[in-house]
Coordinates of C-alpha atoms in Angstrom, one line a residue:
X123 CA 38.4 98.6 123.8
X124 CA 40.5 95.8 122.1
X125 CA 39.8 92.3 123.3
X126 CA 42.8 90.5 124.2
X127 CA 42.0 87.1 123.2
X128 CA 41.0 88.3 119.3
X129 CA 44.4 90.1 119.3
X130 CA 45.9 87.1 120.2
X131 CA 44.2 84.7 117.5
X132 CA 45.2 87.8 115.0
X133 CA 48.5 87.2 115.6
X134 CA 50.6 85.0 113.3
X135 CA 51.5 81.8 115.8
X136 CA 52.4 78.3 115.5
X137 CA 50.7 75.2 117.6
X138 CA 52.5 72.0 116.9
X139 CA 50.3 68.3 117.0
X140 CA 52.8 65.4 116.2
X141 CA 54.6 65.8 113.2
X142 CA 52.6 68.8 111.9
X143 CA 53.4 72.0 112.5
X144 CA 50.1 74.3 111.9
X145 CA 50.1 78.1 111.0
X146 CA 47.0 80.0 112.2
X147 CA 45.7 83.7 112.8
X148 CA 47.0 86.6 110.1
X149 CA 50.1 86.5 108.5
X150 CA 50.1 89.9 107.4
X151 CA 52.7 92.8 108.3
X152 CA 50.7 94.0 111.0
X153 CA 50.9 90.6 112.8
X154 CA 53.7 88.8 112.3
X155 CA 56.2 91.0 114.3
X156 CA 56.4 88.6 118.0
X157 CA 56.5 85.1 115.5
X158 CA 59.2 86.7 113.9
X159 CA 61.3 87.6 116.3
X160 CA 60.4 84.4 118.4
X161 CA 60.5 81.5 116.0
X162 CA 63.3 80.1 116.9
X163 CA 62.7 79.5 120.2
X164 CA 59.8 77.6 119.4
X165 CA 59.2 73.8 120.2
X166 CA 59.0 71.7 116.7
X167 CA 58.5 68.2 116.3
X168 CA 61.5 66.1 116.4
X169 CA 60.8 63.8 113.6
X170 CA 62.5 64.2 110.2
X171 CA 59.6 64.4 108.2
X172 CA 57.5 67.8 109.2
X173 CA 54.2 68.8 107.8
X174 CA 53.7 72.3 107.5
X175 CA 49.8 73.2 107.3
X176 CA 49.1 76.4 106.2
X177 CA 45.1 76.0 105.8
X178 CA 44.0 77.6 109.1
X179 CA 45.8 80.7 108.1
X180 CA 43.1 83.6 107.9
X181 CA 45.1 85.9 105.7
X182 CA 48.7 85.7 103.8
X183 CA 50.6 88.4 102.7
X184 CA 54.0 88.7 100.8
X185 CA 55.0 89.7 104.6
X186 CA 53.9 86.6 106.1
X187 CA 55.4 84.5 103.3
X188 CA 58.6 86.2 103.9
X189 CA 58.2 85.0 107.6
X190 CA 57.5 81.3 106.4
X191 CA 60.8 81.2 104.1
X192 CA 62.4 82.3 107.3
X193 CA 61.2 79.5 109.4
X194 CA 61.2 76.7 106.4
X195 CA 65.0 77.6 105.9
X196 CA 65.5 77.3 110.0
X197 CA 64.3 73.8 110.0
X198 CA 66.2 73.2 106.9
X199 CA 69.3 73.7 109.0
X200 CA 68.5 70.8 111.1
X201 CA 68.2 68.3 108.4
X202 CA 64.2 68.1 108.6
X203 CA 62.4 67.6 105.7
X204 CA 59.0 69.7 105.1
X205 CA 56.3 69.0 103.4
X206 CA 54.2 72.5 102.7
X207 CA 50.3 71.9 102.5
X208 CA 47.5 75.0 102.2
X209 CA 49.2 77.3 99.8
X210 CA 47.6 78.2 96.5
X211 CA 49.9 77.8 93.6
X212 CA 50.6 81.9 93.0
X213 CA 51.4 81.5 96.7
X214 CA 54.0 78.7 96.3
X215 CA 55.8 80.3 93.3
X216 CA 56.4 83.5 95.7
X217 CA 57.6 81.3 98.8
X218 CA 60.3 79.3 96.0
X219 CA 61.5 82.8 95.2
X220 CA 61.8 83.3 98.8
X221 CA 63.6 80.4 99.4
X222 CA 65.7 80.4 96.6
X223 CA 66.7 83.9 98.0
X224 CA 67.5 82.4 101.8
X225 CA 70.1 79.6 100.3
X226 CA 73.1 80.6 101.4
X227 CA 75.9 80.5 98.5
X228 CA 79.1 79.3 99.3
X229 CA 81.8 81.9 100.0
X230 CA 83.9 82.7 97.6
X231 CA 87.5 83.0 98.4
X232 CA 88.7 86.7 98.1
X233 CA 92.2 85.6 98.3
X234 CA 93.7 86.5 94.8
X235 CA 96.2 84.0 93.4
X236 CA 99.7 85.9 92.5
X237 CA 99.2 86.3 88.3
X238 CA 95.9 88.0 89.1
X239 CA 97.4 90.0 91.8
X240 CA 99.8 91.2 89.8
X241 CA 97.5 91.6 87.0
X242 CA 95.4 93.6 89.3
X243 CA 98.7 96.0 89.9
X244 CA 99.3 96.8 86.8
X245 CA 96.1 97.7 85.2
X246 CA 96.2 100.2 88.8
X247 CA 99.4 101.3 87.9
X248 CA 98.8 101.6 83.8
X249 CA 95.6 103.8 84.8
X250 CA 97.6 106.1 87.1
X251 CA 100.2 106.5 84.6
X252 CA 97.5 107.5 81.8
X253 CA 96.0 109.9 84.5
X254 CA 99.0 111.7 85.1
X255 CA 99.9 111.4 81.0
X256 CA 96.9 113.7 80.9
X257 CA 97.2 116.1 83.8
X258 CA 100.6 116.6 82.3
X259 CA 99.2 117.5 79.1
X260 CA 96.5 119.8 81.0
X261 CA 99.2 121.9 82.6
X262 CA 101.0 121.9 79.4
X263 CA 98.1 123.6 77.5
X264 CA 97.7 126.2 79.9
X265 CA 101.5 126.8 80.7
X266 CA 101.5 127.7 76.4
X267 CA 98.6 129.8 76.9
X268 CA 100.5 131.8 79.3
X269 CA 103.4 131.8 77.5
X270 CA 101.7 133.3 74.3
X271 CA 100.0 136.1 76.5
X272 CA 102.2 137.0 79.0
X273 CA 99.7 139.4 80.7
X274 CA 97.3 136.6 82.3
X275 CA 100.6 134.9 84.4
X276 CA 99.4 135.7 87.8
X277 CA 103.0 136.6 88.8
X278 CA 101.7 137.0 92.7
X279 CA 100.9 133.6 93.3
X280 CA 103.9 132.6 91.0
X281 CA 106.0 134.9 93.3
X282 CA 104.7 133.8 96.1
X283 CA 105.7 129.8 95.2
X284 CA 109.1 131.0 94.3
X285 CA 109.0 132.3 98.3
X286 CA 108.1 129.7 99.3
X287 CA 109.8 126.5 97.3
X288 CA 112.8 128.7 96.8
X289 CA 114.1 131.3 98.9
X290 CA 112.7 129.8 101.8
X291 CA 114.1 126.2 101.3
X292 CA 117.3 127.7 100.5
X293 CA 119.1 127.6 104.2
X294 CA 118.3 124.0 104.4
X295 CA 119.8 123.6 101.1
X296 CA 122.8 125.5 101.5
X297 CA 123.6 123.9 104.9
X298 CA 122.6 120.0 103.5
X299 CA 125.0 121.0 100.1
X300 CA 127.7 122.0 102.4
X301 CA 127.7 118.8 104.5
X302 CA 127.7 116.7 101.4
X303 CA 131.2 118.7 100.2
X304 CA 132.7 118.1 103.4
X305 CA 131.9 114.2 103.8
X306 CA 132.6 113.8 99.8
X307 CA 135.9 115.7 99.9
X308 CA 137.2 113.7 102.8
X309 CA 136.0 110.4 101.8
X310 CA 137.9 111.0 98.4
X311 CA 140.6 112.9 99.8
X312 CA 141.5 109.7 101.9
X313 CA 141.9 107.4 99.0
X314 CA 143.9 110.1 96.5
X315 CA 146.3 110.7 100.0
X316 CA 147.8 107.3 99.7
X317 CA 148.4 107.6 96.3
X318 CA 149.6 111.1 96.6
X319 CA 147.4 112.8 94.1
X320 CA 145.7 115.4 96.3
X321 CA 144.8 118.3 94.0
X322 CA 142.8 115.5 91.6
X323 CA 140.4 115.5 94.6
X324 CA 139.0 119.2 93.3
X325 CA 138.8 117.3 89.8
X326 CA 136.2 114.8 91.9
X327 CA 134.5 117.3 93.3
X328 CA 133.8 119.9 90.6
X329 CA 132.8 117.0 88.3
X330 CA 130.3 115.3 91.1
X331 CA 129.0 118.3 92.6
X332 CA 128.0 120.6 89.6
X333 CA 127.0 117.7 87.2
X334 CA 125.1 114.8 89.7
X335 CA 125.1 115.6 93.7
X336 CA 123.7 119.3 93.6
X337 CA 121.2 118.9 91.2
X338 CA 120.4 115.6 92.8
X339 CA 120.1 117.0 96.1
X340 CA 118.2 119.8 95.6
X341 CA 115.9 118.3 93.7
X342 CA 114.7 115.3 96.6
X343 CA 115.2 118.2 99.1
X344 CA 112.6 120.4 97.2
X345 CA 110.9 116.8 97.1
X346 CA 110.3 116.3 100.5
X347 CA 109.8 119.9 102.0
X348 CA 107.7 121.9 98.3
X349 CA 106.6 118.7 96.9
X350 CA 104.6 117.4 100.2
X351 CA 102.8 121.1 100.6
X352 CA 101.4 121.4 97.2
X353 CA 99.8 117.7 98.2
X354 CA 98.7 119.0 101.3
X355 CA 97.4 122.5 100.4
X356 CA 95.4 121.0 97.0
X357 CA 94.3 117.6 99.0
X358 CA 93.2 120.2 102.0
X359 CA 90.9 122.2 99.5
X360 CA 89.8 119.1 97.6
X361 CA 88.4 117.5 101.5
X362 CA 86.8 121.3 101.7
X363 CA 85.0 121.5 98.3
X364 CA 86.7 124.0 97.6
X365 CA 88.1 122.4 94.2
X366 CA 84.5 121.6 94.0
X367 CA 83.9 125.6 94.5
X368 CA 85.8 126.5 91.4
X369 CA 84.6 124.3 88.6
X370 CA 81.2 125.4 90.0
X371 CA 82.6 129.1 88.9
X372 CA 83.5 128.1 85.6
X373 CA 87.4 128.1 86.6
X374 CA 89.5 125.3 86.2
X375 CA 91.9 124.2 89.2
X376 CA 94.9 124.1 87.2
X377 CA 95.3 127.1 85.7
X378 CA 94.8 128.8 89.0
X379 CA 95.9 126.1 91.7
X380 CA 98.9 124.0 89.6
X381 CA 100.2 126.4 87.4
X382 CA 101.6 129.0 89.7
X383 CA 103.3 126.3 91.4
X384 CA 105.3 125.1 87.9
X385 CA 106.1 128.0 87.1
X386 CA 106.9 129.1 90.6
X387 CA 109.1 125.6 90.8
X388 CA 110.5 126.0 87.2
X389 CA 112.3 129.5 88.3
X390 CA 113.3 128.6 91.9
X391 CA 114.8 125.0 91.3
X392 CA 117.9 126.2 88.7
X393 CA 118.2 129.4 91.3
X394 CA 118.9 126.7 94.6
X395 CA 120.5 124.1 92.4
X396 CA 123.6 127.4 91.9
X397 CA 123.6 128.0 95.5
X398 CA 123.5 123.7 96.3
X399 CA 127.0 123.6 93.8
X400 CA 128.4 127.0 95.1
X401 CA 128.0 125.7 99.1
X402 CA 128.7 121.9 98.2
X403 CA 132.4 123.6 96.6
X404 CA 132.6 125.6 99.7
X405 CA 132.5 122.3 101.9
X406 CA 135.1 120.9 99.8
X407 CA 137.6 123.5 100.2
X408 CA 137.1 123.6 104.0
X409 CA 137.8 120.2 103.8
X410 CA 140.5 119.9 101.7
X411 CA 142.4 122.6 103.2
X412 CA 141.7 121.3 107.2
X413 CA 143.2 117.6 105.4
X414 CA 144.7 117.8 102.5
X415 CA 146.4 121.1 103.2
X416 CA 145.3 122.4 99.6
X417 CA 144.6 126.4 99.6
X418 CA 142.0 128.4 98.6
X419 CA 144.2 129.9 95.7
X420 CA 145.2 126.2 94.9
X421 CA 141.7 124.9 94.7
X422 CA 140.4 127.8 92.9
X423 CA 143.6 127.9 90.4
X424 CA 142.7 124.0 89.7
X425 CA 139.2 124.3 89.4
X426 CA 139.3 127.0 87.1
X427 CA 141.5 124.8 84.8
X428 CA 140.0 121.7 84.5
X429 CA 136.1 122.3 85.3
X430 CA 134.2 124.3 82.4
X431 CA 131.3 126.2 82.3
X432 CA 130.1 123.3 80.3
X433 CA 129.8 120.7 83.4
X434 CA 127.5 123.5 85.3
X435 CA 125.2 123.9 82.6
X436 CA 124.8 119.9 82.0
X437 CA 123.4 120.0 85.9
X438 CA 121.4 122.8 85.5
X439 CA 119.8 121.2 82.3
X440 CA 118.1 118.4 84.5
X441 CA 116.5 120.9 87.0
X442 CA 113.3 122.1 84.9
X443 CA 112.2 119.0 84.2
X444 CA 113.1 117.8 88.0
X445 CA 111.0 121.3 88.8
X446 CA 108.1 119.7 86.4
X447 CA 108.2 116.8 87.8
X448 CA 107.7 117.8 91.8
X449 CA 105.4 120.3 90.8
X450 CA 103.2 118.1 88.9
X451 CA 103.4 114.8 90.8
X452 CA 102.6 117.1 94.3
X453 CA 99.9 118.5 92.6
X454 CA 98.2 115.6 90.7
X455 CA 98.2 113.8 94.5
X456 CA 96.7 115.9 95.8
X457 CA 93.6 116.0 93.3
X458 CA 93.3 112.2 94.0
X459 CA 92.5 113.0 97.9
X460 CA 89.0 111.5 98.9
X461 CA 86.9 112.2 101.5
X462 CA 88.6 111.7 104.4
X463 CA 91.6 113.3 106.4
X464 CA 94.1 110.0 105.8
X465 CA 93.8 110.1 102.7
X466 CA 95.7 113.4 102.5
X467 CA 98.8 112.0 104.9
X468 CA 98.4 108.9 102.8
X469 CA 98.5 111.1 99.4
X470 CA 101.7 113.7 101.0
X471 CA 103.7 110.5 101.5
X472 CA 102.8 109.2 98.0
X473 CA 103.5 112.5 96.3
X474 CA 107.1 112.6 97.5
X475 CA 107.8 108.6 97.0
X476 CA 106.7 109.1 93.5
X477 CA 108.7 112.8 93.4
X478 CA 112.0 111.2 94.2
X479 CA 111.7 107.9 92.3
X480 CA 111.1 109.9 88.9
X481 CA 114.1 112.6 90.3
X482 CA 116.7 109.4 90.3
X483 CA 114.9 107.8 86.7
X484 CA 114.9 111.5 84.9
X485 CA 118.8 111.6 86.1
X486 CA 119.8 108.0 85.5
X487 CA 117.7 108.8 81.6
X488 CA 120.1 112.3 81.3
X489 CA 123.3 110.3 82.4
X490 CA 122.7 107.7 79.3
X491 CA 121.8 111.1 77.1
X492 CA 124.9 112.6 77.9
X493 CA 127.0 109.9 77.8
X494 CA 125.2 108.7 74.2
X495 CA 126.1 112.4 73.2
X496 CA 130.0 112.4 74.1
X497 CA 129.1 115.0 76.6

């Protein structure tokens, strides 16, 4: 049976005579638990000067040294001064370690000051841009190695995306084109009224629609409804490993997950970009004949005089690379999902931010192209 009394003197513990403060029983692992979690709430002399005598000590560890630093530091805190007797010197040179450990460092102010802030931004944003230089370049070595062997396009997937980003976005886009003729044929109609110069107002709109607002259009509507879901399908399978899955197998994630949905995009875009122009022109005439009192024949008559086959194909020039860039932006957000579900709401909204802002920079680039070109 243990004797109480000898566990008690094993015990690490503290009795305090004066202004000395002396350690007794075994400062080992094993016995320093109740001092160290009792220490300060011990009574210490209030003088400045303290003496800390560690002779009567029975046995020191790195433990009980540990403990020491701890209660050294404490009284440090209160602006006592100790003076440490009863250690060897190998003993000392560990409890300055210790110490040196326990002083606290001054905080240092995570508050950035604006030129490294903005420093900060665009190393972020140069490294994203290089990323997405690359994945670019990824998907354009395997969209070649397609190309050369037509036989490994796996046209059901690519079907399937031109299903989904195409014909089924197409009523949202026929209805949103149409709207946009109506409002843009009565908002010019107005102004040409007063001047009487109706008929110019299917100049406008053949001009506007088939070179700017359809291809526009489409492009942020496929944006916002295609773009988003090739972030959220990818980002989905990235949180479930199953990106993971595939390079395990030796197959890489964008030939089988990306490049189906280019390809898909690149066929599907110029296809709802025609429809956008043909229901945008559809919205016009209903307009201008409700307002302006200008017939079908009229409009049609007009149109086919002043608006070439030229202006259409200058609109449906931007499209692939609009398609590219939804495609690719979608996808290459939702590779960067982590390991958590926000991240892939956080990387959807990204995805179609970014979409949009490099829709409105590719056009605004093709406008000073076109203009630079007499076109």
């Amino acid at each position: 049976m243990d004797n109480p009394k000898f566990k008690s003197d094993v015990n690490a513990h503290l009795t305090c005579q004066a202004q000395t403060i002396y350690a007794e029983g075994h400062w080992k692992t094993q016995t320093i638990a109740t001092l160290s979690n009792n220490y300060q709430r011990q009574t210490y002399p209030s003088s400045e000067q303290v003496i800390f005598d560690m002779s009567k000590v029975e046995a020191l560890d790195t433990a009980g040294l540990w403990l020491l630093s701890k209660i050294m530091h404490y009284l440090r805190q209160s602006d006592k001064k100790i003076m440490l007797q009863g250690l060897s010197e190998k003993q000392n040179l560990i409890l300055e370690k210790l110490l040196s450990n326990d002083t606290e460092k001054p905080a240092v102010s995570k508050k950035l000051d604006f030129i490294t802030r903005l420093g900060v931004q665009v190393e972020a944003v140069n490294k994203l841009v290089v990323s997405f230089i690359m994945f670019l370049g990824e998907i354009s070595f395997y969209l070649f190695g397609w190309i050369k062997n037509i036989q490994s396009i796996r046209w059901k997937a690519v079907l399937s995306n031109i299903d989904s980003a195409g014909l089924q976005a197409s009523g949202i886009v026929a209805l949103l084109s149409f709207l946009i003729g109506l409002v843009l044929a009565y908002q010019v109609g107005a102004q040409l009224q007063s001047y009487g110069a109706t008929i110019y107002v299917v100049d406008l709109l053949g001009l506007s629609l088939l070179r700017e607002f359809a291809p526009l259009l489409t492009a942020i509507i496929v944006a916002g409804r295609s773009g988003s879901a090739f972030a959220a399908q990818i980002g989905t399978m990235k949180l479930n490993e199953e990106v993971d899955a595939l390079k395990t197998l030796g197959v890489s994630p964008v030939e089988i997950l990306v490049l189906p949905k280019v390809l898909g995009l690149l066929i599907a875009l110029p296809l709802l970009t025609i429809l956008a122009s043909c229901f945008a022109l559809l919205g016009g005439m209903v307009m201008s004949k409700m307002m302006l009192g200008i017939s079908l024949i009229d409009f049609l008559a007009r149109f086919g005089d002043v608006i070439k086959l030229k202006t259409l194909l200058l609109g449906e020039i931007k499209t692939p690379v609009f398609a590219i860039m939804i495609s690719a932006i979608g996808c290459f957000q939702g590779f960067m999902v982590t390991n958590s579900a926000a991240s892939v709401g956080r990387r959807t909204t990204i995805s179609v931010v970014h979409s949009i802002f490099m829709i409105i920079v590719c056009d605004a680039l093709f406008s000073i192209i076109f203009s630079a070109l007499g076109v």
